[in-house]
């Protein structure tokens, strides 16, 4: 019998990786491929990405290029560049996702065969996308079906883990270790609840958000990301005005999460992270700002790009959290009142 | 019965068409002054920082109109995937927060065959009887005819300017033609205008010029058609001795939305068939799909230059730009492209320098090819 | 314009608190007493390294205030080099300049609702209500709307920055300098210069451009309610103040402590912190000026990030602070 050497498929650690990776990984592994992921984002990857991408493009896409180049060094047989057109009925992804495989094909040389996956829930079911992908690898329908079912199962398990409060990295570790029925322990905090909302690729990449989460945790606040919120809230399509329904897939999630969080009385502040030159976010940001102002919820939006210095971001976050804490404790300095808050309030 | 006072955003000469649309339905068209720096200022102040430029320009238009007491705004919209679909909703929100009292009427133009626009038009009409069905038909017909005429004007203007003997004459004639189109409100008159416009442009004194360059101009529709936004790139190209070819127009877009634009279908086909080298496979918003098609088309027709204008940070156009840059870099197509992103920061001086340099480049390139170094 | 305030230090009793604001252009020191009164204030230009400028300030204080050193019960730092300074002098807290400015301003200008703060490298707007910060914003990516923008243009025009206010007042014609970004504004300014506009008009145009940039950029979507105060180094420039008054249509208060407001705020925060937590200060004393601090750096080669890790060594080889890494392995 001939021992078949597993072919390698490369997946860049960027963009939708932070959302669907467990799904893709299980799917390809079940189809008998070895999944290779690019290295974690680092300054070299950013630099290379910047070299390949034109300068006007948003930073996540520049990173995508960087990760692609990083993967090409890893001697892979295929490369996986999905085309997510819409992930829920009636939505679109950002135009850059729509043209992603074309963009990559049009701008990079010496690529291994690209495995495409068109996910378009406006027109066809998810299973059809799985078949399309599996067919490019010459697998039988039965194999594809089996892999698809397992992948979906893993993905749901992964999402549920995150709903229970795990971060992306923690949940990934559990998936990688094949631990089933994991129950996380609650984390200690000082009672200040801050939600960090934004695209997965900005929130879960510690390089690009400059270790924001570590900073927040060191200030002992409770951090909530949109993946930690209950799944039901993402089912309904958000309505922007009475005449316009939102049509962007990623923003859909963000808006649902924000709407949900705004109802939450325990929320103390909202941090919105978006990347420089991100088209949809520029509009969403405006809408959230206006809503937050109306509801009087502290809100800050951080615009990330590869040039932005760590100092500015950290200063803003620190000031923001300080502002919330001071507000919560009612600390003020005026001529009449000179710090007279009773110490009991400080236990938080 | 109250006549509605309706305003709409500016886009080059196309106010003529929109005006017919409003006035044909018996409402009163309210036009703010043509885009200018003063009008843009409040637009900049109140729009999100990183939004594309047309948003800011149109918001400036609306604020100017509302300041003058207009109560109804008409705005087109799309159903994704680019930011355009959000324009009217966010603008409405911003204007309401500023304390204006108005009504936002939006025209879904994602697919005109859904005929949602009929309802919009009817809602403008003070007369609610069945007669307004006839009005819709008449208005739509006039509108299309005017769109076509404006397209003609734009086209002839681009083609003749580089040959004119008296500088500035083409611009004057074009302005005069637009006035004529604006004044004519009967179908037969518009039909007569068509040949008249052609004749008027032909009668401009022209001279033969050696070495005129054939340059294609395309890009995002608002930026490409609005001379304020694009620093009048078409005129400047003409004055630099380029024959400007432009397929893009409001008419082109409307017909496309009725699924009858075979020129665009051909461009789509061109883009699709170049899949191996990165031709787009689907409409990703903006004009990216057709910009790629145009590039291939004009490269095959032996044009000398390709100018791509778009709002800075426009998502779809940047995708197209990336691909075209690579194509030219690899000499898959031998048509030098120039990209002009526009926003409020774009300084006039730098822009002109770049444009002149580009035209210079095209000229030397053409000379060289003439002198026998043509590659075969 | 009061930049330095020195009362006779000998007859001061009670606890004192020191605040240090280390900005990109200058370093400010302030000492307050338990009644929040300013006892002493000074400033020094940041000469490249914050260590040097802090030491220079301490040197001065050691000479004039040596007797009250023992009375200092708390030290707070703020500004962009707050962590370095904290480690250097042994401060009790390091807070952002936003909080510091807000705290100080709300004390000195009761009922203040808006603080405009323009410094050398960044500009901020802080909104308050009843002495509590409700919102703030900071300049995002470009440096338009900061002091360095003016400095740069002043250099280009060949006019000392101190004369800006005076010259702007002489202007007779409105010149609009476009562009929200430094680079664009600069090219537009050169363009205007070449068109033959007078220097005064251009300077006034620049002041107005900076204010417009600031309002469009930093204050976007914020409602600036009076009383408004203007702080930071740029507040010394009366041309900018007038431009603000013209744009906002109300009086702009420039408090006499506008420059040292951040340092005063840091001192106040130190006081608050020390009183609440009831701790003893870690302050090393004014002798910090004589200590030897050597800033050093190395490239961590453990991962492709290749972070430049910088650290400060005390004369005896003890590392008092270390940062610059992304992973947190070296941070101290």
Coordinates of N, CA, C and O in Angstrom, one line a residue, chain A residues 39 41-44 206-208 210-211 214-215 276 286 289-290 293 296 298-301 303 305 308 310-312 314-320 322-323 326-327 330-336 338-343 346, chain C residues 34-36 80 82-83 94-99 103 106-108 110 124 130-141 220-223 268-269 271-272 275-277 303-307 324-329 331:
Chain A
X39 N 2.7 32.6 10.9 CA 3.1 33.0 12.2 C 2.2 34.1 12.8 O 1.5 34.7 12.0
X41 N 1.2 37.6 14.0 CA 1.5 38.9 13.5 C 2.7 39.5 14.2 O 2.8 39.5 15.4
X42 N 3.7 40.0 13.4 CA 4.8 40.7 14.0 C 5.3 41.8 13.1 O 4.7 41.9 12.0
X43 N 6.2 42.5 13.5 CA 6.5 43.7 12.7 C 7.1 43.4 11.3 O 6.9 44.1 10.4
X44 N 7.7 42.2 11.2 CA 8.2 41.8 9.9 C 7.0 41.5 9.0 O 7.1 41.9 7.8
X206 N -3.2 40.6 19.1 CA -2.6 41.5 20.1 C -1.5 42.4 19.5 O -1.2 43.4 20.0
X207 N -1.0 42.0 18.4 CA 0.0 42.9 17.8 C -0.6 44.2 17.3 O -0.1 45.3 17.5
X208 N -1.7 44.0 16.6 CA -2.3 45.2 15.9 C -3.0 46.1 16.9 O -3.0 47.3 16.8
X210 N -2.0 46.4 20.0 CA -1.0 46.8 20.9 C -1.3 46.3 22.3 O -1.3 47.1 23.3
X211 N -1.7 45.1 22.4 CA -1.9 44.5 23.7 C -2.9 45.2 24.6 O -2.7 45.3 25.8
X214 N -4.3 43.2 27.5 CA -3.4 43.1 28.7 C -3.5 44.4 29.5 O -3.6 44.3 30.7
X215 N -3.5 45.5 28.8 CA -3.5 46.8 29.5 C -4.8 46.9 30.3 O -4.8 47.3 31.5
X276 N -7.7 52.1 10.4 CA -7.6 53.2 9.5 C -8.0 52.8 8.1 O -7.7 51.8 7.7
X286 N -19.8 56.5 13.4 CA -20.6 57.7 13.5 C -21.9 57.4 14.2 O -22.4 58.1 15.1
X289 N -21.4 56.5 17.8 CA -21.1 57.7 18.6 C -22.3 58.5 18.9 O -22.6 58.9 20.1
X290 N -23.2 58.6 17.9 CA -24.4 59.4 18.1 C -25.3 58.7 19.1 O -25.9 59.3 20.0
X293 N -24.0 59.0 22.7 CA -24.1 60.3 23.2 C -25.5 60.5 23.7 O -25.8 61.0 24.8
X296 N -25.9 58.6 26.8 CA -24.9 59.0 27.8 C -24.0 57.9 28.3 O -23.8 57.7 29.5
X298 N -20.2 56.4 28.2 CA -18.9 56.7 27.7 C -18.4 55.9 26.6 O -18.6 54.6 26.6
X299 N -17.9 56.5 25.6 CA -17.6 55.8 24.3 C -16.3 56.4 23.8 O -16.1 57.6 23.8
X300 N -15.5 55.5 23.3 CA -14.3 56.0 22.6 C -14.0 55.1 21.4 O -14.2 53.9 21.5
X301 N -13.6 55.7 20.3 CA -13.2 54.8 19.2 C -11.7 55.0 19.0 O -11.2 56.1 18.9
X303 N -8.6 54.3 16.4 CA -8.3 54.0 15.0 C -6.9 53.5 15.0 O -6.0 54.1 15.4
X305 N -3.6 51.9 13.0 CA -2.9 51.7 11.8 C -1.5 51.4 12.1 O -1.1 51.4 13.3
X308 N 0.5 54.1 13.9 CA 0.1 54.8 15.2 C 1.0 54.3 16.3 O 1.2 53.1 16.5
X310 N 2.2 53.4 20.0 CA 1.6 52.7 21.2 C 1.2 53.8 22.2 O 0.2 53.7 22.8
X311 N 2.0 54.8 22.3 CA 1.8 55.8 23.4 C 0.5 56.4 23.3 O -0.3 56.5 24.3
X312 N 0.1 56.9 22.1 CA -1.2 57.6 22.0 C -2.3 56.7 22.4 O -3.2 57.1 23.1
X314 N -2.3 54.0 24.3 CA -2.3 53.7 25.8 C -2.8 54.9 26.6 O -3.6 54.7 27.5
X315 N -2.3 56.1 26.2 CA -2.8 57.3 26.9 C -4.3 57.4 26.8 O -5.0 57.6 27.9
X316 N -4.8 57.2 25.7 CA -6.3 57.3 25.5 C -7.0 56.3 26.4 O -8.0 56.6 27.0
X317 N -6.5 55.0 26.3 CA -7.2 54.0 27.0 C -7.1 54.3 28.5 O -8.1 54.2 29.3
X318 N -6.0 54.6 29.0 CA -5.8 54.9 30.4 C -6.7 56.0 30.8 O -7.4 55.9 31.9
X319 N -6.7 57.1 30.1 CA -7.6 58.2 30.4 C -9.1 57.8 30.4 O -9.8 58.2 31.3
X320 N -9.4 57.0 29.4 CA -10.8 56.6 29.3 C -11.2 55.7 30.6 O -12.2 56.0 31.2
X322 N -9.7 55.6 33.5 CA -9.6 56.5 34.7 C -10.9 57.3 34.8 O -11.5 57.5 35.8
X323 N -11.3 57.9 33.6 CA -12.5 58.7 33.6 C -13.7 57.9 34.1 O -14.4 58.4 35.0
X326 N -13.4 57.2 37.9 CA -13.6 58.4 38.7 C -15.1 58.7 38.7 O -15.6 59.1 39.7
X327 N -15.7 58.6 37.5 CA -17.1 58.9 37.4 C -17.9 58.0 38.3 O -18.8 58.4 39.0
X330 N -17.6 58.8 41.8 CA -18.0 60.2 42.1 C -16.9 61.1 42.6 O -17.2 61.9 43.5
X331 N -15.7 60.8 42.2 CA -14.6 61.6 42.7 C -14.6 63.0 42.0 O -14.7 63.0 40.7
X332 N -14.6 64.0 42.7 CA -14.4 65.3 42.0 C -13.6 66.3 42.9 O -13.5 66.1 44.1
X333 N -13.0 67.2 42.2 CA -12.3 68.2 42.9 C -12.8 69.5 42.6 O -12.7 70.0 41.5
X334 N -13.5 70.2 43.5 CA -14.0 71.5 43.3 C -13.6 72.3 44.6 O -13.1 71.7 45.5
X335 N -13.8 73.5 44.5 CA -13.4 74.3 45.7 C -14.1 73.9 47.0 O -13.5 73.9 48.1
X336 N -15.4 73.6 46.8 CA -16.1 73.2 48.0 C -15.8 71.8 48.5 O -15.6 71.5 49.6
X338 N -13.6 68.7 48.7 CA -12.3 68.3 48.5 C -12.2 66.8 48.9 O -12.0 66.5 50.1
X339 N -12.3 66.0 48.0 CA -12.3 64.5 48.1 C -12.9 64.1 49.5 O -12.3 64.0 50.5
X340 N -14.2 63.9 49.4 CA -14.8 63.5 50.6 C -15.6 62.2 50.4 O -16.5 61.9 51.1
X341 N -15.2 61.5 49.4 CA -15.8 60.2 49.2 C -15.4 59.2 50.3 O -14.3 59.1 50.6
X342 N -16.4 58.6 50.9 CA -16.1 57.6 51.9 C -15.3 56.5 51.3 O -15.6 56.0 50.2
X343 N -14.4 55.9 52.1 CA -13.5 54.9 51.6 C -14.3 53.6 51.2 O -13.8 52.8 50.4
X346 N -14.7 52.6 47.7 CA -13.5 52.3 46.9 C -13.3 50.8 46.8 O -12.4 50.4 46.1
Chain C
X34 N -1.6 71.5 51.2 CA -2.8 70.7 51.5 C -4.1 71.4 51.1 O -5.1 70.8 50.9
X35 N -4.0 72.7 51.0 CA -5.2 73.5 50.6 C -5.3 73.7 49.1 O -6.0 74.5 48.6
X36 N -4.5 72.9 48.4 CA -4.4 73.0 47.0 C -3.9 74.3 46.4 O -4.3 74.7 45.3
X80 N 3.7 62.6 28.5 CA 4.0 61.4 27.7 C 5.1 60.5 28.3 O 5.2 59.3 28.1
X82 N 5.5 59.8 31.5 CA 5.1 59.7 33.0 C 5.7 58.5 33.6 O 6.1 58.5 34.8
X83 N 5.7 57.4 32.9 CA 6.2 56.2 33.5 C 7.7 56.2 33.8 O 8.2 55.8 34.9
X94 N 1.2 57.7 38.3 CA 1.4 58.2 37.0 C 0.1 58.2 36.3 O -0.5 57.1 36.1
X95 N -0.4 59.4 36.0 CA -1.8 59.5 35.4 C -1.6 60.2 34.0 O -0.7 61.0 33.8
X96 N -2.6 59.9 33.2 CA -2.5 60.6 31.9 C -2.8 62.1 32.0 O -3.4 62.5 33.0
X97 N -2.3 62.9 31.1 CA -2.4 64.3 31.2 C -3.8 64.8 31.0 O -4.2 65.9 31.5
X98 N -4.7 63.9 30.5 CA -6.1 64.3 30.3 C -6.7 64.5 31.7 O -7.4 65.5 32.0
X99 N -6.5 63.4 32.5 CA -7.1 63.5 33.8 C -6.5 64.6 34.6 O -7.2 65.4 35.3
X103 N -8.6 67.7 36.3 CA -8.7 67.9 37.7 C -8.2 69.3 38.1 O -8.9 69.9 38.9
X106 N -10.7 72.0 36.8 CA -12.0 72.1 37.5 C -11.9 72.7 38.9 O -12.8 73.1 39.5
X107 N -10.6 72.7 39.4 CA -10.4 73.3 40.7 C -10.3 74.8 40.6 O -10.9 75.6 41.3
X108 N -9.4 75.2 39.6 CA -9.1 76.6 39.5 C -10.1 77.4 38.8 O -10.3 78.6 39.0
X110 N -13.9 77.2 38.6 CA -15.1 76.4 39.0 C -16.1 76.4 37.9 O -16.4 77.4 37.3
X124 N -5.9 68.0 22.8 CA -7.0 67.2 23.5 C -8.1 68.2 23.7 O -7.9 69.4 23.8
X130 N -20.1 69.2 36.3 CA -20.0 69.2 37.7 C -18.7 68.6 38.2 O -18.7 67.8 39.1
X131 N -17.6 69.0 37.6 CA -16.3 68.5 38.0 C -16.0 67.1 37.7 O -15.0 66.6 38.1
X132 N -16.8 66.4 36.9 CA -16.5 65.1 36.5 C -16.4 65.0 35.0 O -17.1 65.6 34.2
X133 N -15.3 64.3 34.5 CA -15.1 64.2 33.0 C -16.2 63.4 32.4 O -16.5 62.3 32.9
X134 N -16.8 64.0 31.4 CA -17.8 63.2 30.7 C -17.4 62.6 29.4 O -17.8 61.6 28.9
X135 N -16.4 63.3 28.8 CA -16.0 62.9 27.5 C -14.6 63.6 27.2 O -14.3 64.6 27.7
X136 N -13.8 63.0 26.3 CA -12.6 63.6 26.0 C -12.2 63.1 24.6 O -12.8 62.1 24.1
X137 N -11.3 63.8 23.9 CA -10.9 63.3 22.6 C -9.4 63.8 22.4 O -9.0 64.8 23.0
X138 N -8.7 63.1 21.7 CA -7.3 63.4 21.4 C -7.1 63.4 19.9 O -7.8 62.7 19.2
X139 N -6.1 64.1 19.5 CA -5.8 64.1 18.0 C -5.4 62.7 17.6 O -4.8 62.0 18.3
X140 N -5.9 62.3 16.5 CA -5.7 60.9 16.1 C -4.3 60.7 15.4 O -3.4 60.5 16.1
X141 N -4.3 60.8 14.1 CA -3.0 60.4 13.5 C -2.1 61.5 13.2 O -0.9 61.5 13.5
X220 N -14.6 67.0 16.8 CA -15.7 66.5 15.9 C -16.8 65.9 16.7 O -16.6 65.0 17.5
X221 N -18.0 66.4 16.5 CA -19.2 65.9 17.1 C -19.3 66.2 18.6 O -20.2 65.6 19.3
X222 N -18.5 67.0 19.2 CA -18.6 67.3 20.6 C -19.2 68.7 20.7 O -19.0 69.6 19.9
X223 N -20.0 68.9 21.7 CA -20.6 70.2 22.0 C -19.8 70.9 23.0 O -19.7 70.5 24.1
X268 N -2.3 67.2 42.5 CA -3.6 67.0 43.2 C -3.9 65.5 43.2 O -4.4 65.0 44.2
X269 N -3.7 64.8 42.1 CA -4.0 63.4 42.0 C -3.1 62.6 43.0 O -3.5 61.7 43.6
X271 N -2.0 63.8 45.8 CA -2.5 64.1 47.1 C -3.7 63.1 47.3 O -3.8 62.5 48.4
X272 N -4.6 63.1 46.3 CA -5.8 62.3 46.5 C -5.4 60.8 46.7 O -5.9 60.2 47.6
X275 N -3.7 60.3 50.2 CA -4.7 60.4 51.3 C -5.6 59.2 51.4 O -5.9 58.7 52.5
X276 N -6.0 58.8 50.2 CA -7.0 57.7 50.2 C -6.4 56.3 50.6 O -6.9 55.6 51.4
X277 N -5.3 56.1 50.0 CA -4.7 54.8 50.2 C -3.9 54.8 51.5 O -3.5 53.8 52.0
X303 N 12.2 37.2 18.9 CA 11.1 36.9 17.9 C 11.2 37.9 16.8 O 12.0 38.8 16.9
X304 N 10.5 37.7 15.7 CA 10.7 38.6 14.5 C 10.3 40.1 14.8 O 10.6 40.9 14.0
X305 N 9.6 40.3 15.9 CA 9.3 41.7 16.2 C 10.5 42.6 16.4 O 10.5 43.7 16.1
X306 N 11.5 42.0 17.0 CA 12.8 42.7 17.3 C 12.6 44.0 17.9 O 13.0 45.0 17.5
X307 N 11.8 44.0 19.1 CA 11.5 45.2 19.8 C 12.8 45.8 20.3 O 13.8 45.2 20.7
X324 N 9.3 48.9 26.2 CA 9.5 48.9 24.8 C 9.2 47.6 24.1 O 9.2 47.5 22.9
X325 N 9.0 46.6 24.9 CA 8.7 45.3 24.3 C 7.2 45.1 24.1 O 6.4 45.6 24.8
X326 N 6.9 44.3 23.1 CA 5.5 44.1 22.8 C 5.0 42.9 23.7 O 3.8 42.8 23.9
X327 N 5.8 41.9 24.0 CA 5.3 40.7 24.6 C 5.2 40.9 26.2 O 4.5 40.1 26.8
X328 N 5.9 41.8 26.7 CA 5.8 42.0 28.2 C 6.9 41.2 29.0 O 6.8 41.2 30.2
X329 N 7.8 40.6 28.2 CA 8.8 39.8 28.9 C 9.8 40.6 29.7 O 10.2 40.2 30.8
X331 N 9.2 44.0 30.5 CA 8.7 45.2 31.2 C 8.9 45.1 32.7 O 8.8 44.0 33.4

